[in-house]
C-alpha atoms as one frame of an Amber mdcrd trajectory, in Angstrom:
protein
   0.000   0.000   0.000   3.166   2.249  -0.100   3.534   2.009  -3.866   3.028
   5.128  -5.892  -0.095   4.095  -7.126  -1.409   4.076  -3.923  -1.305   8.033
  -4.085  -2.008   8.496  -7.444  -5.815   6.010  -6.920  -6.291   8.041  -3.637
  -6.075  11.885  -5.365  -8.163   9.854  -8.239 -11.206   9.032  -5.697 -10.910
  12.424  -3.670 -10.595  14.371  -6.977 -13.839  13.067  -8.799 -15.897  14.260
  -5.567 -15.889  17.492  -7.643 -15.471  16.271 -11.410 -19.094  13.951 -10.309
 -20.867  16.754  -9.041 -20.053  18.962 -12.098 -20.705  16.443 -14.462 -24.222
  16.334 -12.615 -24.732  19.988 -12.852 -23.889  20.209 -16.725 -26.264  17.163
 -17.451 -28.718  18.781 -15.089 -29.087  21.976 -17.397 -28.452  19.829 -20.590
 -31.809  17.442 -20.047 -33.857  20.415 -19.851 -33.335  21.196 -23.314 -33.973
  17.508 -24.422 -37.651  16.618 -24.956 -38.265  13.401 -25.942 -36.966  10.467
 -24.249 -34.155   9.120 -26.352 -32.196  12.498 -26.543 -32.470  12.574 -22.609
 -31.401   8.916 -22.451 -28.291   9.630 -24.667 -27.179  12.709 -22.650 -27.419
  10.725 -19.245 -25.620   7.958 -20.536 -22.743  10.352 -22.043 -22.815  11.881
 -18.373 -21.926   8.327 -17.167 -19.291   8.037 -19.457 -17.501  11.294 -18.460
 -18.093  10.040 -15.234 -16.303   6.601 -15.954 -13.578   8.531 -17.884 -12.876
  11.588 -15.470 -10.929   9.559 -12.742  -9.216   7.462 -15.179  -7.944  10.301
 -16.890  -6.774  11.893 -13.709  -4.864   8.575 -12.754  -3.480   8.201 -16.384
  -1.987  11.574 -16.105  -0.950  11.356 -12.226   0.799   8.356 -13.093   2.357
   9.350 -16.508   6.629   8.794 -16.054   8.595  12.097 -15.217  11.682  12.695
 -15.865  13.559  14.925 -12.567  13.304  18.724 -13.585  16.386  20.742 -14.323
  17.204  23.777 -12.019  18.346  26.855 -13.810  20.270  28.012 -10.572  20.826
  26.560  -6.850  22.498  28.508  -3.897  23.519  26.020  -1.204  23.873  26.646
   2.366  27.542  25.957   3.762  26.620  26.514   7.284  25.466  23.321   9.422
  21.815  23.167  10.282  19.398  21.556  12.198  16.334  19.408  10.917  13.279
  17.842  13.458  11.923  16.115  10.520  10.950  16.885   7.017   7.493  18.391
   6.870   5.115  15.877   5.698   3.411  16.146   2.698   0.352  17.644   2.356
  -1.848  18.027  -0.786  -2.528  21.825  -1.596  -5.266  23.374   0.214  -6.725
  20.100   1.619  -5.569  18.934   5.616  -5.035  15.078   3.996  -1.352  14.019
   4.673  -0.549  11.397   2.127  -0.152   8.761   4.702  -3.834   8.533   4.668
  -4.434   7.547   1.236  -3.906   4.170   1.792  -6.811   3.953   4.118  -9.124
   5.891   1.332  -7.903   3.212  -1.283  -8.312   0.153   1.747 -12.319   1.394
   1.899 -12.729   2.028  -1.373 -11.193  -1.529  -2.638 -13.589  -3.016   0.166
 -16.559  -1.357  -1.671 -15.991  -2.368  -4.940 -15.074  -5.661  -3.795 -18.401
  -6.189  -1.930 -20.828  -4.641  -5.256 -18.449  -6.794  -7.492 -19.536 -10.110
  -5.751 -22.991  -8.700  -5.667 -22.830  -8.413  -9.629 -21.614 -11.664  -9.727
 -24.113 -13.586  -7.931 -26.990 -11.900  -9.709 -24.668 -12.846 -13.499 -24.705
 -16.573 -11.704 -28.611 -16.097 -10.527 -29.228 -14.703 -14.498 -27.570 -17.948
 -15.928 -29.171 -20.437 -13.723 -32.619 -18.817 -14.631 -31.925 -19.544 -18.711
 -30.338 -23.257 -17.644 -33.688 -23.797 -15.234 -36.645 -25.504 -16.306 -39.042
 -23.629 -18.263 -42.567 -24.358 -20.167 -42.472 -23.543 -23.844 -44.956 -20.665
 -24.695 -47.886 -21.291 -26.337 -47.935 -21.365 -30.115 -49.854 -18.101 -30.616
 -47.237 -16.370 -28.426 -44.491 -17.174 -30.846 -45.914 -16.444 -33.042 -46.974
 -13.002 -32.326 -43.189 -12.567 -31.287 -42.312 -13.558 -34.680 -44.095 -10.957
 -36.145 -42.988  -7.988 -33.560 -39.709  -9.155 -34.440 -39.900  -8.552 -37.862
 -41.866  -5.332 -37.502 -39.219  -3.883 -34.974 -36.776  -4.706 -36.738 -34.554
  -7.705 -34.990 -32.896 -10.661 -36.983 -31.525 -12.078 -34.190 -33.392 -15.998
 -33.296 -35.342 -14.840 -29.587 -36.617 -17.627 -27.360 -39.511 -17.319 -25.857
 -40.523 -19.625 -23.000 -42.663 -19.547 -19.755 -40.851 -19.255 -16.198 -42.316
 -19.663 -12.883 -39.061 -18.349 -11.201 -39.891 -14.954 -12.756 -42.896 -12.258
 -11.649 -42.377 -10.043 -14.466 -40.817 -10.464 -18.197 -37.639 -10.699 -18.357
 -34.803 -10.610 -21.047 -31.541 -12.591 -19.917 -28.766 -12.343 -22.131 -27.424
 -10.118 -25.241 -25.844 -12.667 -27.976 -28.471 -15.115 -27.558 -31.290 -13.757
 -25.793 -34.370 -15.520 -24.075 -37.381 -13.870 -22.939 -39.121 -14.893 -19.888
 -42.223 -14.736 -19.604 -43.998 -15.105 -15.977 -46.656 -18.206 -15.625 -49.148
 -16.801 -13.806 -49.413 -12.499 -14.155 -50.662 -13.122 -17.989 -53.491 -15.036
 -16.315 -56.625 -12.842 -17.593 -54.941 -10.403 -20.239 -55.850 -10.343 -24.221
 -53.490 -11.491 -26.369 -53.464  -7.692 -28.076 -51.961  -7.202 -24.539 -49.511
  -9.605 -23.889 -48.506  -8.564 -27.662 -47.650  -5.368 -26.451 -45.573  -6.523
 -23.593 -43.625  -8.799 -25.902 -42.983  -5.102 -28.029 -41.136  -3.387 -25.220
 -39.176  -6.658 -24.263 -38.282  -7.036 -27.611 -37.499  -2.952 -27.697 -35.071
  -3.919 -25.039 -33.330  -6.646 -27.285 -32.916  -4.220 -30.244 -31.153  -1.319
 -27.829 -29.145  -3.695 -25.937 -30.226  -2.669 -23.316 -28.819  -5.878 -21.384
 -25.228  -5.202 -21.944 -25.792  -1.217 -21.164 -27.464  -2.212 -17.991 -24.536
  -4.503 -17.293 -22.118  -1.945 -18.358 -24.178   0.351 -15.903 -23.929  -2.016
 -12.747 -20.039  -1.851 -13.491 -20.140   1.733 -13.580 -22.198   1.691  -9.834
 -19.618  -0.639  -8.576 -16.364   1.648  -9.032 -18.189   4.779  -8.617 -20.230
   3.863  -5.698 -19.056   6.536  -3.160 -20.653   9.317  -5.310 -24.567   9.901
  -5.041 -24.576  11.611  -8.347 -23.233   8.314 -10.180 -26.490   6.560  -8.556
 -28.683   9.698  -9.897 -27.642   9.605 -13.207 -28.187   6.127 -13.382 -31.186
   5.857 -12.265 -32.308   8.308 -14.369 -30.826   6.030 -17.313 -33.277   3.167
 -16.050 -35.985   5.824 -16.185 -35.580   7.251 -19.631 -34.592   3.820 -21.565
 -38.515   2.686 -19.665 -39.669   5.803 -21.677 -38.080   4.845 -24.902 -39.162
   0.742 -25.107 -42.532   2.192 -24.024 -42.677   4.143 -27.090 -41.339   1.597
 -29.685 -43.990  -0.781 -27.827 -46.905   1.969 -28.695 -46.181   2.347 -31.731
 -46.058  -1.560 -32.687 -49.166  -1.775 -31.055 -50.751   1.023 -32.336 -52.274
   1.794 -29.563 -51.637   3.525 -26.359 -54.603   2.875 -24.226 -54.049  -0.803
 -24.984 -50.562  -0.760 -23.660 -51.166   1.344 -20.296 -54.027  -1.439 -19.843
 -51.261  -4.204 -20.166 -49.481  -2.571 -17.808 -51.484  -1.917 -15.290 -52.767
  -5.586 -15.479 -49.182  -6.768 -15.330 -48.445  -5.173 -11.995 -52.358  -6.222
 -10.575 -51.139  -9.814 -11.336 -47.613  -9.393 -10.084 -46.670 -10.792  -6.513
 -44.516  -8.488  -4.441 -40.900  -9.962  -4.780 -37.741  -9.167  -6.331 -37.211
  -9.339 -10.083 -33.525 -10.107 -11.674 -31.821  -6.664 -10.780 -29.580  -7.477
 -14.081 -33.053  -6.785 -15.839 -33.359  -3.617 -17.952 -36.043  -2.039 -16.249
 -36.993   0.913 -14.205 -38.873   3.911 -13.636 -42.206   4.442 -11.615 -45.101
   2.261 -13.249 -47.860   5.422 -11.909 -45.529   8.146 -14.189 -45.404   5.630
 -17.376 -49.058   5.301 -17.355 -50.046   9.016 -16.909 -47.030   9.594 -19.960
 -48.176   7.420 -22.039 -51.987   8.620 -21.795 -50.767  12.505 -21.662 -51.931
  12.499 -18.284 -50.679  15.735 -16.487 -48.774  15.053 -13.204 -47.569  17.665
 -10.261 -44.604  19.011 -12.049 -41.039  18.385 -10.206 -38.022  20.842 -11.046
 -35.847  17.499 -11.002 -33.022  18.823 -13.454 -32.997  21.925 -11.045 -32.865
  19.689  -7.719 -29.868  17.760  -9.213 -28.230  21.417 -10.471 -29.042  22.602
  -6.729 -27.819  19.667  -5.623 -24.483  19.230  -7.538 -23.491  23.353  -6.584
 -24.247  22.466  -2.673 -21.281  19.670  -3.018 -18.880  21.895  -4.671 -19.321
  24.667  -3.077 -19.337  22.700   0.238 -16.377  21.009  -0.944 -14.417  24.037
  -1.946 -15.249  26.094   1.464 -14.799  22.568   3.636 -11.192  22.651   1.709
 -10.591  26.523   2.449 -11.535  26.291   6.027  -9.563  22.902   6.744  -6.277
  24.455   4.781  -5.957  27.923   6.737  -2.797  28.653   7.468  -1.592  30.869
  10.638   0.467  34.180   9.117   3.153  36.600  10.105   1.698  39.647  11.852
   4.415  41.909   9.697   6.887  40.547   7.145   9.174  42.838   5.119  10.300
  41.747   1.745  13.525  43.129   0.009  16.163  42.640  -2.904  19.155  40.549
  -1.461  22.890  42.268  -2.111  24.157  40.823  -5.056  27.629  39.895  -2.762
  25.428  37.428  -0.306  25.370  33.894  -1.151  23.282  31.210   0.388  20.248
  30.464   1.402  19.874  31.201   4.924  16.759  30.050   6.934  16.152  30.387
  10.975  13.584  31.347  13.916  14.459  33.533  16.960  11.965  34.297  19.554
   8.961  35.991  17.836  11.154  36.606  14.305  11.586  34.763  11.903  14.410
  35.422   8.858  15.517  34.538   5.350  18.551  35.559   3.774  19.278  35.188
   0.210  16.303  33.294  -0.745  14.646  32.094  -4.100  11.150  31.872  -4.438
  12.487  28.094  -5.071  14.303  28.296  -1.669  11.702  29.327   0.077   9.191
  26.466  -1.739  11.584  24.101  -0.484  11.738  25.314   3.218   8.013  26.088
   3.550   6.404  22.689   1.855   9.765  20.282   3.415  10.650  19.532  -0.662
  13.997  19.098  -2.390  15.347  21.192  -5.140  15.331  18.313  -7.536  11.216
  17.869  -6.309  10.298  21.454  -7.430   9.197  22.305 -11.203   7.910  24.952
 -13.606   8.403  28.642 -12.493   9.772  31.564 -14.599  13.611  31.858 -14.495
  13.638  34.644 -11.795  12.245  32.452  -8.919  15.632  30.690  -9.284  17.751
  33.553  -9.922  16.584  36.663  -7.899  16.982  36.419  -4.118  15.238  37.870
  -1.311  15.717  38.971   2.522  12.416  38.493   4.140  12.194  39.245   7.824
   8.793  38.942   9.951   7.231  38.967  12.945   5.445  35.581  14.030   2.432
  36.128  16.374   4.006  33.928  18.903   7.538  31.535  18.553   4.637  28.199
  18.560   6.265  25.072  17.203   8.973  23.858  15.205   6.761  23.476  11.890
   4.747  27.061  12.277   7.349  29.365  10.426   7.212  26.995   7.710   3.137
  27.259   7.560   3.039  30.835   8.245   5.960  30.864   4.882   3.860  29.050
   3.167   0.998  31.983   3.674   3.313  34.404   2.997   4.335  32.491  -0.695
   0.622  32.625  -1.033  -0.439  36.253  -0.471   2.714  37.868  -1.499   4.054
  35.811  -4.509   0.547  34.652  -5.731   2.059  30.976  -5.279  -0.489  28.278
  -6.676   1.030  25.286  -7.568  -0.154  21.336  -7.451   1.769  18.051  -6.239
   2.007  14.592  -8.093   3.337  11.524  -7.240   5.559   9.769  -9.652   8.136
   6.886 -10.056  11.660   7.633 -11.347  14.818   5.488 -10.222  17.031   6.375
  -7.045  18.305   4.471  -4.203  17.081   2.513  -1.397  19.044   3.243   1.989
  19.448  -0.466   3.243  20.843  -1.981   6.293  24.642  -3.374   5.358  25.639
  -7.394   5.747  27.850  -6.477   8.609  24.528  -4.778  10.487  23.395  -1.387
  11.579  26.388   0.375  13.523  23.598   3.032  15.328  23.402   3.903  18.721
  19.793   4.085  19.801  19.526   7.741  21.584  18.742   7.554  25.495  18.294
  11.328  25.193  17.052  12.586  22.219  18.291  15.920  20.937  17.006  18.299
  18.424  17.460  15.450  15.648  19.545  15.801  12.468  22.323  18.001  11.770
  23.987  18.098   8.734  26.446  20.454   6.796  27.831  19.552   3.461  29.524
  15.755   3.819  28.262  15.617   7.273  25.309  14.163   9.273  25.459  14.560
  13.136  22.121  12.615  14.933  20.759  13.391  18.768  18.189  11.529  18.085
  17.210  11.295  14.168  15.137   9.079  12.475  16.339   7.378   9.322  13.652
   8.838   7.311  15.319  11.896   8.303  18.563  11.055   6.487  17.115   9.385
   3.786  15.965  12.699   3.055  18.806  14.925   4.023  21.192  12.245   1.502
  18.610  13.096  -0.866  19.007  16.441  -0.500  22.686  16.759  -0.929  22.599
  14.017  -3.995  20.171  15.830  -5.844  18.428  11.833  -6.423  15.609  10.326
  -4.778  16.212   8.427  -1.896  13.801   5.452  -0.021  14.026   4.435   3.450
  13.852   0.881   3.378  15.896  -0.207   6.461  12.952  -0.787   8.877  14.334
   0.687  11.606  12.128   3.101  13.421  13.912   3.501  16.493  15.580   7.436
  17.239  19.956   6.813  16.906  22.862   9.029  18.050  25.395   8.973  15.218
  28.164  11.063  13.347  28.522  10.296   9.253  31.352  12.393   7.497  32.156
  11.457   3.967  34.216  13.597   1.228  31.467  15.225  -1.051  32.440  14.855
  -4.714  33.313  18.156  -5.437  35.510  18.563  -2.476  37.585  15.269  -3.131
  39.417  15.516   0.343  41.913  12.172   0.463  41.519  12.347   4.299  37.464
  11.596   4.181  36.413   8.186   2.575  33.461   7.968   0.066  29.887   8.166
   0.912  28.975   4.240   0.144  32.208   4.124   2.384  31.201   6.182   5.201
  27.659   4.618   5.436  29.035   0.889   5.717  31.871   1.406   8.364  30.204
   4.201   9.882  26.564   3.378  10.300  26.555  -0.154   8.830  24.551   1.180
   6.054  24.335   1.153   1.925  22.804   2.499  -0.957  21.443   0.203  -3.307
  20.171   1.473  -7.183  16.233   1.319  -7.196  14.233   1.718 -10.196  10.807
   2.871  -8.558  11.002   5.497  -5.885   8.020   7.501  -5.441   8.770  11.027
  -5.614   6.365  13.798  -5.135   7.176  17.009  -7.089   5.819  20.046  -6.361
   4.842  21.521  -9.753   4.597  25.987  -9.706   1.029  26.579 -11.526   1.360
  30.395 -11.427   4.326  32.767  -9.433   4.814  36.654  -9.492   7.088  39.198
  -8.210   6.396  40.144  -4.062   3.836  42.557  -3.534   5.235  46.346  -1.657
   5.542  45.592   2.145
């Protein structure tokens, strides 16, 4: 559950809360224009499809491979520094830490799992009922059906037999399909009647309506979360009712005549379930009155779902702003670095809080705990143009609340928007060595990781932690795969490549004498990059 895709399905599900509901609003306003049946039947089921097709395409494109983004410029920090822990990610403007994904995928696997066996017992229950024992129709039967057949329309060979394991007719099937006909609810009904039945099961055969409705039950099964997927469905059910009713008058010929057969069909029908694989639907009372231009109390349906489909975005989108707020600096001054400072320079004291010779990329990569090799798009200034901020916190708080109150400031001042995705690119795993770990578990904890250029110093670090400072100062991707959760006193010095120093051994050197640790070559390494939608110049203090 800690493989990329894991992220990518878990943004998918979370993201087509909103792409549903729209897709329910633009259908909403589209069926009002539509006045006949069939037009309102193909517009719901191209709503479905966008609905099937939205999360897909979001996953398609979350997923797509990356290749690492080039820098223009980096400023580096000589200085040693201190780390707690690298901030954990957090989607923009939503309070879900990614560590919760798996859970969203966990429940929504369970779902579809659970609605999948459902549609397979009722597939089973549908093949047992063709394979049961059934009573040929009688001969006047088929041959009516022969003769709607031709008249609809259908070369296909239909069976038609007599079931007492069905309460209403049914068609089961789509390559070879068989028509069942209940035993006793045709008990008292003219065989003009029973004619027209056979119309609008046989208007179901030449649709196909079968596989849509199958198709459909798919569609419920991986969408289930979202109420709108159930709305436009059933309003599928209740507009393909609409359109087999109106083949089935027009075979007969005559409209009275079918309402009759209807409303003797459900007299004679027993109250029990019905093959939910059928291809039916919609309220018996509103296909009568339709059919016989009855009016009905009118209900502003398209304008309930449009009401409806606003509430949950607009819910959504203020449930997102209020969850995301960030605290701010009460004052924060903003000015043009000297051109003679070099490196980025980032600290707390007291109730102020300063930046020296910062990037907008610098500051990115402070505020949101990212690497420089994590961070794309941007103009060429955010890399090249540097910055001394210095502000005034409402109170020192915690570790993590300059970097939040930063994060505000990249907002309101810079007009930062930006998105995250989660991709695979290759790296390293950080790996315990053959020899063994050579940590020292920390009795008393200090502030965690420091590190300066070819040096790590732990009082107490985790080895997430310098998985991610390695990563840092490799510019590559690096997992922590050791499994050891523990908090370790340690000191790791290694000669950086550009230095070369003869005294100071290699890095894959350092890590197996010093920590009894190694890098190992990894092709998939989820990385999250942090991708700049839109940046701008700092507004006047």
């Amino acid at each position: 559950m800690n493989a990329p895709w894991t992220s990518h399905l878990g943004w998918t599900l979370i993201q087509f809360l909103w792409q549903g509901a729209a897709i329910a609003g633009l259908y909403s306003i589209a069926r009002v224009f539509a006045t006949k049946p069939q037009p309102r039947y193909v517009i719901a089921c191209a709503a479905l499809l966008l609905m099937i097709a939205a999360p897909f395409a979001t996953f398609v494109r979350a997923a797509a491979p990356a290749s690492a983004p080039v820098l223009t410029h980096t400023t580096r920090a000589v200085r040693s520094e201190w780390s707690t822990a690298p901030s954990a990610p957090v989607a923009p403007n939503s309070p879900l830490p990614l560590s919760v994904m798996p859970w969203i995928v966990m429940a929504w696997l369970t779902g579809v799992a659970f609605l999948s066996l459902r549609l397979a017992l009722e597939c089973i229950f549908a093949a047992r009922l063709k394979s049961s024992p059934v009573i040929p129709a009688p001969l006047e039967y088929r041959q009516s059906l022969r003769k709607l057949t031709a008249s609809i329309g259908i070369s296909r060979r239909i069976v038609l037999v007599v079931s007492t394991r069905v309460h209403v007719p049914s068609v089961i099937g789509w390559l070879r399909p068989l028509i069942l006909l209940p035993a006793g609810a045709l008990t008292g009904m003219t065989l003009d009647q029973i004619e027209a039945i056979l119309a609008h099961e046989l208007a179901h055969i030449r649709r196909n309506d079968y596989l849509i409705n199958l198709l459909q039950r798919a569609a419920e099964a991986l969408l289930f979360y979202h109420p709108a997927v159930w709305w436009i469905s059933r309003e599928i059910r209740r507009e393909r009712e609409h359109c087999c009713d109106d083949i089935a008058v027009a075979a007969a010929g005559d409209a009275i005549l079918y309402a009759e057969a209807l409303a003797n069909l459900e007299a004679g029908r027993r109250a029990t379930l019905h093959t939910a694989l059928a291809a039916t639907g919609g309220s018996l009372r509103n296909r009568i009155a339709r059919l016989l231009e009855i009016k009905q109390p009118k209900r502003d349906v398209a304008g309930v779902g449009l009401a409806a489909a606003l509430v949950l975005i607009l819910g959504a989108t203020l449930l997102a702003q209020s969850a995301s707020s960030k605290p701010t600096f009460e004052a924060a001054s903003i000015t043009l670095s000297p051109p003679e400072y070099v490196g980025f320079q980032s600290y707390a004291r007291g109730d102020r809080y300063t930046a020296l010779t910062a990037s907008v990329r610098n500051l990115i990569a402070f505020a949101y705990g990212v690497l420089d090799f994590q961070i794309s798009g941007g103009p060429n200034w955010a890399s090249t143009t540097h910055y001394s901020i210095s502000a005034k916190m409402t109170s020192p708080g915690t570790p993590d609340k300059p970097r939040m109150m930063l994060q505000s400031l990249l907002t309101d001042r810079f007009g930062l928007r930006f998105h995250r995705v989660t991709r695979s690119r290759s790296g390293y795993a950080l790996l315990i060595d053959k020899s063994g770990p050579k940590l020292l578990e920390s009795k008393n904890p200090g502030p965690g990781l420091g590190f300066g250029r070819g040096n790590l110093n732990g009082r107490g670090a985790e080895m997430r932690q310098v998985a991610h400072q390695l990563s840092a100062q490799l510019e590559v991707p690096i997992a922590d795969r050791t499994g050891l959760t523990a908090l370790y006193d340690f000191t790791l010095k290694w000669s950086p490549d550009t230095q070369n120093d003869p005294e100071l051994p290699s890095l894959s050197t350092a890590l197996r004498d010093q920590l009894g640790l190694r890098l190992e070559p990894v092709k998939n390494v989820p990385v999250e990059y942090f991708v700049i939608d839109h940046v701008e110049q700092p507004s006047a203090n």
